[in-house]
Short mmCIF file of C-alpha atoms in Angstrom, two decimals:
data_model
loop_
_atom_site.label_atom_id
_atom_site.label_comp_id
_atom_site.label_asym_id
_atom_site.label_seq_id
_atom_site.Cartn_x
_atom_site.Cartn_y
_atom_site.Cartn_z
CA UNK A 1 -12.90 -66.55 264.94
CA UNK A 2 -10.39 -65.88 267.50
CA UNK A 3 -7.27 -63.83 266.04
CA UNK A 4 -4.88 -63.45 268.86
CA UNK A 5 -2.99 -60.44 267.70
CA UNK A 6 -1.99 -58.50 270.75
CA UNK A 7 -1.35 -58.94 274.38
CA UNK A 8 -1.20 -56.65 277.24
CA UNK A 9 0.64 -56.93 280.59
CA UNK A 10 0.42 -55.61 283.96
CA UNK A 11 3.37 -55.22 286.46
CA UNK A 12 3.69 -55.36 290.43
CA UNK A 13 6.86 -53.56 291.79
CA UNK A 14 7.87 -53.15 295.26
CA UNK A 15 9.06 -49.68 296.46
CA UNK A 16 11.37 -49.50 299.27
CA UNK A 17 11.23 -53.01 300.75
CA UNK A 18 11.02 -56.47 299.00
CA UNK A 19 8.07 -58.73 300.48
CA UNK A 20 9.02 -61.86 302.28
CA UNK A 21 7.90 -65.23 300.76
CA UNK A 22 4.20 -66.17 301.36
CA UNK A 23 4.26 -67.83 304.79
CA UNK A 24 2.73 -67.16 307.96
CA UNK A 25 3.64 -63.75 309.83
CA UNK A 26 6.70 -64.12 312.20
CA UNK A 27 8.04 -61.87 314.71
CA UNK A 28 9.52 -58.59 313.07
CA UNK A 29 7.47 -59.00 309.71
CA UNK A 30 5.22 -56.28 308.66
CA UNK A 31 1.54 -56.53 309.72
CA UNK A 32 0.38 -53.95 307.32
CA UNK A 33 1.30 -52.99 303.76
CA UNK A 34 0.16 -50.06 301.60
CA UNK A 35 -0.82 -50.99 297.80
CA UNK A 36 -0.91 -48.15 295.28
CA UNK A 37 -2.97 -48.95 292.08
CA UNK A 38 -2.47 -46.94 289.06
CA UNK A 39 -3.64 -49.59 286.69
CA UNK A 40 -6.99 -50.99 287.75
CA UNK A 41 -10.49 -49.87 286.37
CA UNK A 42 -13.53 -50.49 288.38
CA UNK A 43 -13.84 -54.28 288.25
CA UNK A 44 -10.10 -54.85 289.31
CA UNK A 45 -10.50 -52.47 292.08
CA UNK A 46 -13.46 -54.31 293.66
CA UNK A 47 -11.56 -57.38 293.03
CA UNK A 48 -8.60 -56.02 295.23
CA UNK A 49 -10.99 -54.88 297.79
CA UNK A 50 -13.23 -57.97 298.04
CA UNK A 51 -11.18 -60.79 297.03
CA UNK A 52 -7.17 -60.06 297.39
CA UNK A 53 -7.46 -58.14 300.64
CA UNK A 54 -9.39 -60.55 302.64
CA UNK A 55 -7.30 -63.40 301.25
CA UNK A 56 -3.91 -61.99 302.29
CA UNK A 57 -5.15 -61.30 305.80
CA UNK A 58 -6.46 -64.94 306.20
CA UNK A 59 -3.29 -66.42 304.64
CA UNK A 60 -0.62 -64.22 305.96
CA UNK A 61 -2.28 -62.07 308.72
CA UNK A 62 -1.25 -58.91 307.02
CA UNK A 63 -3.54 -55.95 306.39
CA UNK A 64 -3.39 -54.44 302.90
CA UNK A 65 -4.53 -50.72 302.81
CA UNK A 66 -5.49 -50.12 299.31
CA UNK A 67 -4.74 -46.79 297.46
CA UNK A 68 -6.30 -45.91 293.97
CA UNK A 69 -3.71 -43.31 292.29
CA UNK A 70 -1.77 -42.74 289.20
CA UNK A 71 1.88 -43.19 288.10
CA UNK A 72 2.75 -39.51 287.68
CA UNK A 73 1.46 -38.45 291.04
CA UNK A 74 3.16 -41.48 292.91
CA UNK A 75 6.56 -40.74 290.89
CA UNK A 76 6.74 -37.26 292.30
CA UNK A 77 5.57 -38.16 295.79
CA UNK A 78 8.28 -40.89 295.92
CA UNK A 79 10.99 -38.69 294.67
CA UNK A 80 10.10 -36.48 297.48
CA UNK A 81 10.44 -39.03 300.20
CA UNK A 82 13.10 -38.69 302.84
CA UNK A 83 15.18 -42.00 303.46
CA UNK A 84 13.25 -44.77 305.43
CA UNK A 85 10.03 -43.02 304.88
CA UNK A 86 7.05 -43.43 302.22
CA UNK A 87 3.45 -43.79 302.01
CA UNK A 88 3.24 -47.10 300.18
CA UNK A 89 4.95 -50.31 299.73
CA UNK A 90 3.67 -52.30 296.47
CA UNK A 91 2.76 -50.59 293.37
CA UNK A 92 0.40 -52.06 290.84
CA UNK A 93 1.77 -49.99 287.96
CA UNK A 94 0.15 -49.00 285.06
CA UNK A 95 3.44 -48.47 283.11
CA UNK A 96 6.41 -50.19 284.82
CA UNK A 97 8.70 -48.92 282.01
CA UNK A 98 7.96 -45.22 283.25
CA UNK A 99 8.91 -46.23 286.76
CA UNK A 100 11.96 -47.94 285.88
CA UNK A 101 13.12 -44.93 283.63
CA UNK A 102 12.09 -42.50 286.51
CA UNK A 103 15.16 -43.18 288.49
CA UNK A 104 12.89 -44.06 291.47
CA UNK A 105 15.03 -46.90 293.66
CA UNK A 106 12.89 -50.03 293.19
CA UNK A 107 13.61 -53.67 294.73
CA UNK A 108 15.07 -56.07 292.56
CA UNK A 109 12.56 -59.25 292.60
CA UNK A 110 13.37 -62.82 291.64
CA UNK A 111 12.44 -66.33 292.66
CA UNK A 112 14.43 -65.77 295.92
CA UNK A 113 12.38 -63.19 297.39
CA UNK A 114 9.09 -63.97 295.62
CA UNK A 115 8.86 -67.70 294.82
CA UNK A 116 5.83 -67.69 292.54
CA UNK A 117 7.66 -65.63 290.04
CA UNK A 118 9.86 -68.87 289.02
CA UNK A 119 6.34 -69.77 287.23
CA UNK A 120 6.46 -66.89 285.04
CA UNK A 121 8.25 -67.19 281.46
CA UNK A 122 11.40 -65.21 281.63
CA UNK A 123 10.71 -63.49 278.37
CA UNK A 124 7.79 -61.77 280.04
CA UNK A 125 9.93 -60.23 282.65
CA UNK A 126 12.71 -58.97 280.27
CA UNK A 127 11.30 -55.69 279.06
CA UNK A 128 8.07 -53.61 278.84
CA UNK A 129 7.27 -50.99 276.41
CA UNK A 130 10.97 -51.45 274.83
CA UNK A 131 12.53 -50.76 278.46
CA UNK A 132 14.75 -53.17 280.02
CA UNK A 133 13.15 -53.99 283.44
CA UNK A 134 16.06 -54.84 285.22
CA UNK A 135 14.29 -57.18 287.33
CA UNK A 136 12.30 -54.25 288.91
CA UNK A 137 8.82 -55.93 288.29
CA UNK A 138 6.84 -58.96 288.25
CA UNK A 139 4.09 -59.85 285.92
CA UNK A 140 0.71 -59.61 287.66
CA UNK A 141 -1.49 -60.62 284.56
CA UNK A 142 -1.23 -61.14 280.87
CA UNK A 143 -4.26 -61.01 278.52
CA UNK A 144 -4.83 -61.59 274.81
CA UNK A 145 -7.50 -59.89 272.80
CA UNK A 146 -9.69 -61.91 270.11
CA UNK A 147 -12.49 -61.16 267.73
CA UNK A 148 -15.28 -63.47 268.20
CA UNK A 149 -18.48 -64.09 266.28
CA UNK A 150 -21.86 -65.86 266.59
CA UNK A 151 -21.50 -68.71 263.72
CA UNK A 152 -25.30 -68.61 263.47
CA UNK A 153 -25.03 -65.36 261.54
CA UNK A 154 -21.46 -64.91 260.49
CA UNK A 155 -20.64 -68.10 258.05
CA UNK A 156 -17.36 -66.78 256.68
CA UNK A 157 -15.56 -64.96 259.35
CA UNK A 158 -12.55 -62.89 258.31
CA UNK A 159 -9.01 -64.50 258.88
CA UNK A 160 -7.12 -61.35 259.60
CA UNK A 161 -7.62 -57.88 261.04
CA UNK A 162 -6.77 -56.61 257.19
CA UNK A 163 -9.72 -58.61 256.09
CA UNK A 164 -11.79 -57.63 258.84
CA UNK A 165 -11.29 -53.87 257.77
CA UNK A 166 -11.80 -54.44 253.95
CA UNK A 167 -14.95 -56.42 254.90
CA UNK A 168 -16.25 -53.65 257.23
CA UNK A 169 -19.29 -52.80 255.19
CA UNK A 170 -20.75 -56.28 255.86
CA UNK A 171 -20.79 -55.92 259.77
CA UNK A 172 -21.93 -52.31 260.12
CA UNK A 173 -23.92 -51.47 262.87
CA UNK A 174 -22.96 -55.13 264.34
CA UNK A 175 -19.41 -54.54 265.77
CA UNK A 176 -19.09 -53.89 269.57
CA UNK A 177 -16.38 -51.74 270.92
CA UNK A 178 -15.67 -50.16 274.25
CA UNK A 179 -15.90 -46.47 274.09
CA UNK A 180 -12.40 -45.04 273.73
CA UNK A 181 -12.75 -42.77 276.83
CA UNK A 182 -13.97 -45.38 279.08
CA UNK A 183 -11.92 -46.43 282.14
CA UNK A 184 -11.12 -49.85 281.08
CA UNK A 185 -7.69 -49.83 279.30
CA UNK A 186 -9.27 -52.03 276.78
CA UNK A 187 -11.08 -48.88 275.40
CA UNK A 188 -7.75 -47.60 273.90
CA UNK A 189 -5.98 -51.05 273.48
CA UNK A 190 -8.73 -52.32 271.12
CA UNK A 191 -7.75 -49.60 268.71
CA UNK A 192 -4.05 -50.22 269.25
CA UNK A 193 -4.51 -53.87 268.55
CA UNK A 194 -6.35 -52.95 265.15
CA UNK A 195 -3.62 -50.40 264.24
CA UNK A 196 -0.81 -52.61 264.89
CA UNK A 197 -2.23 -55.43 262.88
CA UNK A 198 -3.18 -53.08 260.09
CA UNK A 199 -0.20 -50.61 259.92
CA UNK A 200 2.41 -52.98 261.22
CA UNK A 201 6.01 -51.38 261.18
CA UNK A 202 4.41 -48.13 260.20
CA UNK A 203 3.40 -47.66 263.92
CA UNK A 204 7.06 -46.77 264.90
CA UNK A 205 6.72 -43.57 262.52
CA UNK A 206 6.36 -40.30 264.20
CA UNK A 207 2.94 -39.39 264.96
CA UNK A 208 2.58 -36.38 262.48
CA UNK A 209 3.87 -38.82 259.51
CA UNK A 210 1.54 -41.60 260.69
CA UNK A 211 -1.57 -39.16 260.50
#
């Protein structure tokens, strides 16, 4: 059973300076860039530190300094920057929509200054959380959530989230979900997947009415 009902996205943005195209470092090009990460959980942090940073060093000759942070903290710090100054260059944002709405100057990114962005479907770059991105962020990854089952034990799997909910008694004590207070964003996204599928347009209601 695979019910693809919800997708998640993460965006990279460039603050203060656009990256050059992937090519060997030339005279005058930056040799060190600071990456601020407000999105990743423990696994992705390890991926950055053990895989991405060494690969960038090997291919581009650029050192990446990696900073784990939050959107709220960095937005306030960035607004206080003096012209030409700052403490990071690239942001792996938890909410690109929040950054675009914040008024912080962000570089416009496109296939001219980030060639690989030409491989991304245009509709994935237009908006996030209902906010027009104005070319200020590039998709870093996109995932789909699914329900999976062991066909040895589940012979008649539900065909929708609603059916899954209606038949929840059959699966009592056999459903695995990530704790809602876990670091992984899947912890709360799993609940959002279910609520969107089961409540539909009602999710747009004010919280007090939704409750």
